[in-house]
Coordinates of C-alpha atoms and ligand atoms in Angstrom, one line a residue:
M89 CA -9.1 -11.3 10.7
D90 CA -8.3 -8.1 12.6
H91 CA -8.1 -6.9 16.2
F92 CA -10.8 -4.2 16.1
E93 CA -13.7 -5.7 18.0
L94 CA -16.6 -4.7 20.2
Q95 CA -16.0 -5.4 23.9
D96 CA -18.9 -4.4 26.3
G97 CA -20.5 -2.4 23.5
V98 CA -17.5 -0.3 22.7
L99 CA -15.1 -0.8 19.7
H100 CA -11.6 -1.6 20.9
A101 CA -8.3 -1.7 19.1
E102 CA -6.8 -4.8 20.7
D103 CA -7.3 -4.0 24.4
V104 CA -7.7 -0.3 24.1
P105 CA -11.2 1.3 23.9
L106 CA -11.2 3.7 20.9
P107 CA -12.9 6.5 22.8
I108 CA -9.8 6.8 25.0
I109 CA -7.7 7.5 21.9
A110 CA -10.2 9.9 20.5
D111 CA -10.4 11.9 23.8
A112 CA -6.6 12.0 24.2
V113 CA -5.5 12.7 20.6
G114 CA -8.6 14.2 19.1
T115 CA -10.3 13.2 15.8
P116 CA -9.8 12.3 13.0
V117 CA -7.0 9.9 13.8
Y118 CA -5.7 6.7 12.3
V119 CA -5.4 3.8 14.7
Y120 CA -3.3 0.7 13.8
S121 CA -3.2 -2.7 15.4
S122 CA 0.3 -4.1 15.8
A123 CA -1.2 -7.6 16.4
T124 CA -3.1 -7.4 13.1
L125 CA 0.1 -6.4 11.1
V126 CA 2.0 -9.3 12.7
R127 CA -0.8 -11.7 12.0
H128 CA -1.0 -10.8 8.4
A129 CA 2.7 -11.1 7.9
R130 CA 2.6 -14.5 9.5
V131 CA -0.4 -15.7 7.6
L132 CA 1.2 -14.8 4.3
R133 CA 4.5 -16.4 5.3
A134 CA 2.7 -19.6 6.2
A135 CA 0.7 -19.4 2.9
L136 CA 4.0 -19.2 1.0
A137 CA 5.6 -22.1 2.9
G138 CA 7.5 -24.6 0.7
L139 CA 8.7 -21.9 -1.7
D140 CA 12.3 -22.0 -0.5
D141 CA 12.7 -18.8 1.5
P142 CA 10.9 -16.3 -0.5
L143 CA 11.5 -12.6 0.1
I144 CA 8.4 -10.8 1.3
A145 CA 9.1 -7.2 0.5
Y146 CA 6.3 -5.1 2.0
A147 CA 5.1 -2.3 -0.3
V148 CA 6.0 0.7 1.8
K149 CA 3.6 3.0 -0.2
A150 CA 0.7 1.3 1.5
N151 CA 1.6 2.6 4.9
P152 CA 5.1 4.1 5.4
N153 CA 4.7 4.9 9.1
A154 CA 8.0 4.1 11.0
A155 CA 6.1 2.1 13.6
V156 CA 4.4 0.0 10.9
L157 CA 7.8 -0.6 9.1
A158 CA 9.6 -1.4 12.3
T159 CA 6.8 -3.9 13.3
L160 CA 7.1 -5.6 9.9
A161 CA 10.9 -5.5 9.8
A162 CA 10.9 -7.3 13.2
E163 CA 8.8 -10.0 11.5
G164 CA 11.6 -10.4 8.9
L165 CA 9.9 -8.6 6.0
G166 CA 11.8 -6.6 3.5
A167 CA 10.5 -3.6 1.6
D168 CA 9.4 -2.7 -1.9
V169 CA 10.2 1.0 -2.3
V170 CA 9.4 3.4 -5.1
S171 CA 11.3 6.5 -4.1
G172 CA 14.4 7.7 -2.3
G173 CA 12.1 8.8 0.5
E174 CA 10.7 5.3 0.9
Y175 CA 14.1 3.8 0.7
R176 CA 15.3 6.0 3.5
R177 CA 12.2 5.3 5.6
A178 CA 12.7 1.6 5.2
V179 CA 16.3 1.7 6.2
A180 CA 15.6 4.1 9.1
A181 CA 13.0 1.7 10.4
G182 CA 15.4 -1.2 10.5
V183 CA 14.7 -3.0 7.2
A184 CA 17.9 -4.8 6.1
P185 CA 19.1 -3.1 2.8
G186 CA 19.6 -6.6 1.3
R187 CA 15.9 -7.1 1.6
I188 CA 14.9 -4.0 -0.3
V189 CA 13.5 -4.0 -3.9
F190 CA 13.4 -0.6 -5.7
S191 CA 10.5 -0.4 -8.1
G192 CA 9.0 2.6 -10.1
V193 CA 9.0 4.1 -13.5
G194 CA 10.7 7.4 -12.6
K195 CA 13.8 6.6 -10.6
T196 CA 16.3 9.5 -10.8
A197 CA 20.0 9.2 -10.8
E198 CA 20.1 10.6 -7.3
E199 CA 17.7 7.9 -6.1
M200 CA 19.8 5.2 -7.8
R201 CA 22.9 6.6 -6.1
L202 CA 21.2 6.5 -2.7
A203 CA 20.1 2.9 -3.0
L204 CA 23.4 1.7 -4.6
D205 CA 25.3 3.4 -1.8
G206 CA 23.2 1.9 1.0
G207 CA 22.7 -1.5 -0.7
L208 CA 19.6 -3.3 -1.9
F209 CA 18.3 -6.6 -3.2
Q210 CA 17.5 -5.5 -6.7
F211 CA 16.4 -2.7 -8.9
N212 CA 13.2 -3.5 -10.9
L213 CA 13.9 -1.6 -14.2
E214 CA 10.9 -0.3 -16.2
S215 CA 12.6 0.9 -19.4
L216 CA 15.8 0.7 -21.3
S217 CA 16.6 4.3 -20.8
E218 CA 16.4 3.7 -17.0
A219 CA 18.8 0.8 -17.5
E220 CA 21.2 3.1 -19.3
M221 CA 21.0 5.7 -16.5
L222 CA 21.6 3.1 -13.8
S223 CA 24.6 1.7 -15.8
D224 CA 26.1 5.2 -15.8
V225 CA 25.5 5.7 -12.1
A226 CA 26.9 2.3 -11.2
V227 CA 30.0 2.7 -13.3
E228 CA 30.6 6.2 -11.8
M229 CA 30.3 4.7 -8.3
G230 CA 32.3 1.6 -9.1
R231 CA 29.4 -0.7 -8.2
A232 CA 27.5 -3.5 -9.8
A233 CA 23.7 -3.0 -9.7
K234 CA 21.6 -6.1 -9.5
V235 CA 18.6 -5.8 -11.8
A236 CA 15.4 -7.3 -13.1
F237 CA 13.1 -6.0 -15.8
R238 CA 9.5 -5.5 -14.9
I239 CA 7.6 -6.9 -17.7
N240 CA 4.1 -5.7 -18.8
P241 CA 2.3 -8.9 -19.5
D242 CA -0.8 -7.2 -21.0
V243 CA -3.2 -8.9 -18.7
A244 CA -6.4 -7.2 -17.5
A245 CA -6.4 -7.3 -13.7
G246 CA -10.1 -6.8 -13.3
T247 CA -9.7 -4.1 -10.7
H248 CA -10.3 -0.3 -10.8
A249 CA -8.8 1.3 -13.9
K250 CA -6.7 3.7 -11.8
I251 CA -4.9 0.8 -10.0
T252 CA -4.5 -1.5 -13.0
T253 CA -0.8 -1.6 -14.1
G254 CA -0.3 -4.6 -16.4
T255 CA -2.2 -3.8 -19.6
A256 CA -0.3 -2.7 -22.7
D257 CA -1.3 0.9 -22.5
N258 CA -0.2 1.3 -18.8
K259 CA 3.0 3.2 -18.2
F260 CA 4.5 0.2 -16.3
G261 CA 7.1 -2.3 -17.4
I262 CA 8.4 -3.3 -20.8
P263 CA 6.3 -5.3 -23.3
L264 CA 7.0 -9.0 -23.3
S265 CA 7.8 -8.9 -27.0
E266 CA 10.6 -6.4 -26.3
A267 CA 12.1 -8.3 -23.3
P268 CA 14.6 -10.5 -25.1
A269 CA 16.2 -7.4 -26.8
A270 CA 16.1 -5.4 -23.6
Y271 CA 17.9 -8.2 -21.6
A272 CA 20.5 -8.5 -24.4
R273 CA 21.1 -4.8 -24.3
V274 CA 21.4 -4.8 -20.5
A275 CA 23.8 -7.7 -20.6
A276 CA 26.1 -5.6 -22.6
L277 CA 25.9 -2.5 -20.3
P278 CA 28.7 -2.1 -17.8
G279 CA 27.8 -1.9 -14.1
L280 CA 24.6 -4.0 -14.4
R281 CA 24.1 -7.6 -13.3
I282 CA 20.9 -9.2 -14.5
Q283 CA 19.4 -11.5 -11.9
G284 CA 15.7 -11.6 -12.5
V285 CA 12.3 -10.9 -13.9
A286 CA 9.5 -8.9 -12.2
V287 CA 5.8 -8.4 -12.7
H288 CA 3.0 -6.5 -10.9
I289 CA -0.4 -6.2 -12.7
G290 CA -2.5 -4.1 -10.3
S291 CA -3.9 -3.8 -6.8
Q292 CA -7.0 -5.0 -4.9
L293 CA -7.3 -8.1 -7.2
T294 CA -10.3 -10.2 -6.4
S295 CA -9.5 -13.1 -8.7
L296 CA -6.4 -15.3 -9.1
A297 CA -6.9 -15.9 -12.8
P298 CA -5.2 -12.7 -14.0
L299 CA -2.3 -13.2 -11.6
E300 CA -1.9 -16.8 -12.8
A301 CA -1.9 -15.6 -16.4
A302 CA 0.8 -13.0 -15.7
F303 CA 2.9 -15.5 -13.8
R304 CA 2.7 -18.1 -16.6
K305 CA 4.1 -15.4 -18.9
V306 CA 6.9 -14.8 -16.5
G307 CA 7.7 -18.5 -16.5
T308 CA 7.8 -18.7 -20.2
L309 CA 10.1 -15.6 -20.3
I310 CA 12.5 -17.1 -17.7
D311 CA 12.9 -20.2 -20.0
A312 CA 13.5 -18.0 -23.0
L313 CA 16.0 -15.8 -21.3
R314 CA 17.9 -18.8 -20.0
R315 CA 18.1 -20.1 -23.5
E316 CA 19.7 -16.8 -24.4
G317 CA 22.3 -17.4 -21.8
H318 CA 21.0 -15.0 -19.1
A319 CA 21.4 -16.2 -15.5
I320 CA 17.9 -15.7 -14.0
S321 CA 17.8 -16.5 -10.3
V322 CA 14.9 -14.3 -9.1
A323 CA 11.3 -13.9 -10.0
D324 CA 9.4 -11.0 -8.4
L325 CA 5.7 -11.6 -8.5
G326 CA 4.7 -8.2 -7.2
G327 CA 1.7 -7.6 -4.9
G328 CA -1.9 -7.0 -5.6
L329 CA -3.9 -9.6 -3.7
G330 CA -7.2 -7.9 -2.6
V331 CA -8.6 -7.7 0.9
P332 CA -12.2 -7.8 2.1
Y333 CA -13.6 -4.3 2.4
D334 CA -17.2 -5.2 2.3
A335 CA -18.4 -8.1 4.4
G336 CA -21.4 -8.4 2.2
A337 CA -19.4 -8.8 -1.0
A338 CA -17.6 -12.0 -2.2
S339 CA -14.3 -12.5 -0.4
P340 CA -11.1 -12.1 -2.4
P341 CA -8.9 -15.3 -2.7
S342 CA -7.2 -16.2 0.5
P343 CA -3.5 -16.1 0.9
E344 CA -3.6 -19.9 1.1
D345 CA -5.2 -20.1 -2.3
Y346 CA -2.7 -17.6 -3.7
G347 CA 0.2 -19.6 -2.2
A348 CA -1.2 -22.8 -3.7
M349 CA -1.5 -21.2 -7.1
V350 CA 2.1 -19.8 -7.0
R351 CA 3.4 -23.2 -5.9
R352 CA 1.7 -24.8 -8.9
V353 CA 2.7 -22.2 -11.5
A354 CA 6.3 -21.6 -10.3
A355 CA 7.1 -25.3 -9.7
G356 CA 10.4 -26.0 -11.5
W357 CA 11.4 -22.3 -12.1
G358 CA 14.4 -22.8 -9.8
V359 CA 14.4 -19.1 -8.7
K360 CA 14.1 -17.1 -5.5
L361 CA 10.6 -15.7 -5.4
V362 CA 9.9 -12.1 -4.2
F363 CA 6.5 -10.8 -3.2
E364 CA 5.5 -7.2 -2.8
P365 CA 2.3 -7.2 -0.7
G366 CA 1.0 -3.9 0.6
R367 CA -2.7 -3.9 1.2
L368 CA -2.8 -7.5 2.3
I369 CA -0.5 -6.7 5.2
A370 CA -1.7 -3.3 6.3
G371 CA -5.3 -2.8 4.9
N372 CA -7.2 -4.4 7.8
A373 CA -4.7 -3.4 10.4
G374 CA -6.0 0.2 10.6
V375 CA -9.2 2.2 11.1
L376 CA -9.8 5.9 10.7
L377 CA -11.5 7.1 13.9
T378 CA -13.7 10.2 13.4
R379 CA -16.5 12.1 15.1
V380 CA -19.9 13.0 13.7
I381 CA -20.0 16.9 13.6
R382 CA -23.7 17.0 12.8
V383 CA -26.5 15.2 11.1
K384 CA -28.0 17.5 8.4
P385 CA -31.3 16.7 6.8
G386 CA -31.1 15.7 3.1
V387 CA -33.7 15.3 0.4
T388 CA -33.3 11.6 0.1
H389 CA -31.2 10.7 3.2
P390 CA -29.7 12.6 6.1
F391 CA -26.1 13.7 5.7
L392 CA -23.8 12.5 8.4
V393 CA -21.1 15.2 8.4
L394 CA -17.9 13.8 9.9
D395 CA -14.8 15.6 11.1
A396 CA -12.8 13.4 8.6
G397 CA -12.8 14.5 5.0
M398 CA -11.5 13.4 1.6
N399 CA -8.2 14.9 2.6
D400 CA -7.9 12.3 5.4
L401 CA -9.2 9.3 3.4
L402 CA -9.1 9.8 -0.4
R403 CA -10.0 6.3 -1.5
P404 CA -13.8 6.6 -1.7
T405 CA -13.7 9.7 -3.9
L406 CA -10.7 8.6 -6.0
Y407 CA -11.6 5.0 -6.6
D408 CA -15.3 4.8 -5.6
A409 CA -13.9 2.6 -2.8
W410 CA -16.2 1.1 -0.2
H411 CA -15.1 1.2 3.4
G412 CA -17.1 -0.2 6.3
I413 CA -18.5 2.6 8.5
E414 CA -19.4 1.6 12.1
A415 CA -20.4 3.4 15.3
V416 CA -17.7 3.0 18.0
A417 CA -20.5 2.6 20.6
P418 CA -23.5 1.4 18.6
R419 CA -26.9 2.7 20.0
G420 CA -28.7 -0.3 18.6
G421 CA -30.7 1.4 15.8
R422 CA -29.9 1.5 12.1
T423 CA -30.1 4.4 9.6
V424 CA -29.6 5.0 5.9
A425 CA -27.4 8.0 5.4
N426 CA -25.1 9.9 3.0
V427 CA -21.8 10.0 4.8
V428 CA -19.7 13.1 4.0
G429 CA -16.8 15.1 5.2
P430 CA -16.5 18.9 5.8
V431 CA -14.4 19.6 2.6
C432 CA -15.9 21.9 0.1
E433 CA -16.4 19.5 -2.7
T434 CA -19.3 17.2 -3.5
G435 CA -16.7 14.5 -4.1
D436 CA -16.1 14.6 -0.3
T437 CA -18.6 11.8 0.0
F438 CA -17.6 8.6 1.7
A439 CA -20.8 6.7 1.1
T440 CA -24.2 7.2 -0.4
A441 CA -27.4 5.6 0.9
R442 CA -25.4 3.6 3.4
D443 CA -27.3 1.3 5.7
M444 CA -25.3 1.7 9.0
D445 CA -25.5 2.1 12.7
A446 CA -27.7 5.0 13.8
V447 CA -25.5 7.8 15.1
E448 CA -25.9 11.3 16.5
A449 CA -23.8 14.4 16.6
G450 CA -20.8 13.8 18.8
D451 CA -20.7 10.1 18.3
L452 CA -17.5 8.3 17.2
V453 CA -17.4 6.4 14.0
V454 CA -14.7 4.3 12.3
F455 CA -13.9 3.6 8.7
R456 CA -12.6 0.1 8.5
T457 CA -9.8 -1.2 6.4
A458 CA -8.0 2.1 6.6
G459 CA -4.5 0.8 7.3
A460 CA -3.3 0.9 3.6
Y461 CA -3.4 3.7 1.1
A462 CA -5.2 5.9 3.7
A463 CA -2.9 8.0 6.0
A464 CA -0.3 7.5 3.2
M465 CA -2.5 9.5 0.8
A466 CA -3.8 12.1 3.3
S467 CA -3.2 15.8 2.5
T468 CA -3.9 19.2 4.1
Y469 CA -6.4 20.2 1.5
N470 CA -8.8 23.0 2.8
S471 CA -6.0 23.8 5.3
R472 CA -7.0 20.9 7.5
P473 CA -4.4 19.6 9.9
L474 CA -2.7 16.4 8.6
T475 CA -4.2 13.3 10.3
P476 CA -2.3 11.9 13.2
E477 CA -1.6 8.2 13.6
V478 CA -1.7 5.9 16.7
M479 CA -0.3 2.4 17.1
V480 CA -1.8 0.0 19.6
K481 CA -0.1 -3.1 21.0
G482 CA -2.2 -5.1 23.5
G483 CA -3.2 -2.6 26.2
E484 CA -0.5 0.0 25.2
W485 CA -0.9 2.7 22.6
A486 CA 1.2 5.6 21.4
V487 CA 1.0 8.5 18.9
V488 CA 3.3 7.3 16.1
R489 CA 2.7 10.5 14.1
P490 CA 1.4 13.6 15.7
R491 CA -1.2 15.8 14.1
V492 CA 0.5 18.4 11.8
D493 CA -1.3 21.4 13.1
V494 CA -2.4 24.6 11.3
E495 CA 0.4 26.6 12.9
S496 CA 3.0 24.4 11.3
L497 CA 1.2 24.6 7.9
I498 CA 1.2 28.4 8.1
A499 CA 4.8 28.5 9.3
A500 CA 5.9 26.3 6.3
D501 CA 4.9 29.1 3.8
R502 CA 7.4 31.9 3.0
L503 CA 6.4 35.4 2.0
P504 CA 8.9 36.8 -0.6
D505 CA 10.2 40.2 0.4
W506 CA 9.1 41.7 -2.9
L507 CA 5.4 41.0 -2.2
Ligands
LIG157 N1 4.4 -3.6 -6.1 C1 4.3 -2.6 -7.0 C2 5.3 -2.4 -8.0 C3 3.2 -1.7 -6.8 O1 3.0 -0.7 -7.7 C4 2.2 -1.9 -5.8 C5 1.1 -1.0 -5.6 C6 2.5 -3.0 -4.9 C7 3.6 -3.8 -5.1 C8 1.5 -3.3 -3.8 O2 0.3 -3.6 -4.2 P1 -0.8 -4.2 -3.1 O3 -0.3 -5.5 -2.6 O4 -0.9 -3.2 -2.0 O5 -2.0 -4.3 -3.9 N2 -3.7 3.8 -3.8 C9 -4.4 2.6 -4.4 C10 -3.5 1.5 -4.5 C11 -2.3 1.8 -5.4 C12 -1.3 0.6 -5.5 C13 -0.1 1.0 -6.2 N3 0.9 0.0 -6.4 C14 -5.6 2.3 -3.5 O6 -5.8 3.0 -2.5 O7 -6.3 1.4 -3.7

């Protein structure tokens, strides 16, 4: 459930009519609902009840806006970060360092230093060479780094290939078969303190079965590691639970079903559980608000040319992702259209033969489920100003990231004096 609803024929974000934001800020613009973010955090927390104070570490990559992070930090969420930049954003927004998990295959010594200095819950290591680098950094700083290995359980997640992370040929984690030797090696490295096991098999999962299969492997590994004498007190089960993008498609499993599965599988593990949800928290908490520039005739269907392009919302072209497209003030009719942006690529297509509200040039339109992996992946391709972001809370709203205009883009370049 979200807080973007029609009131008197006009789509609102909570109590704010979207045309007010479009007129004041211009389009395209991302609009987030604070109430939806809070609701999703609470629904997940409730679904995980009975799991003995799990750490819910929001995956910052989904939406790193400071207003989003501060809203979630106030709800008690921690953060899953994958770069020094995300670590700094999380801390700046008020996330307690002790609730931060550092994931990612390419952590640099500098990033390790930053997090060790500021403090964190745990590093999720993805290779032995990373463990060796962290050991060196920790020793040099006179600190002990708390670590888990991310294991690659070789489970097909059943999602898009580009967001599958837990099959043997993916770059993530260490193979299960190598885990005992890796833990033994790390136990012997100075400056590292083993505390857990981590797994994350992919994103936008629409079935619990692969998650359950991966978690069972984690359970087996915890037993094996304990038999080897390792003190395992944490299991990080990653993120990945899908959200509904298409009302017409089968719904992904609910957070309640996910929680029930985890309670069943992890019963008796005797660990603190960590979760790293991104999309589940932020996905349906945002829309991309855009205006129709023109309706251009096409051979099969008309082209709706929007003022948002693939640079603003990359998911449809990158993952063939489906986003709901709706008129902000529906005129009542329907149309079948190819919905495109102004960028000079055929890939700048949001939807083909989409049955949707009839719209005309100048009308406002939203892309739904644009709170996660949307603004975060925007670029200035085609020298288009970087999309601004707005947060709504009840009847209040504010620009939480101004548009990065073309003047700033031009000013960021440097001409060498030998040119
Ligand atoms: N933990 C780790 C280690 C991850 O790599 C990710 C996502 C998450 C947690 C959060 O997963 P979530 O709960 O959001 O599914 N750009 C793609 C999604 C990439 C996800 C990358 N990792 C998209 O737009 O669909």
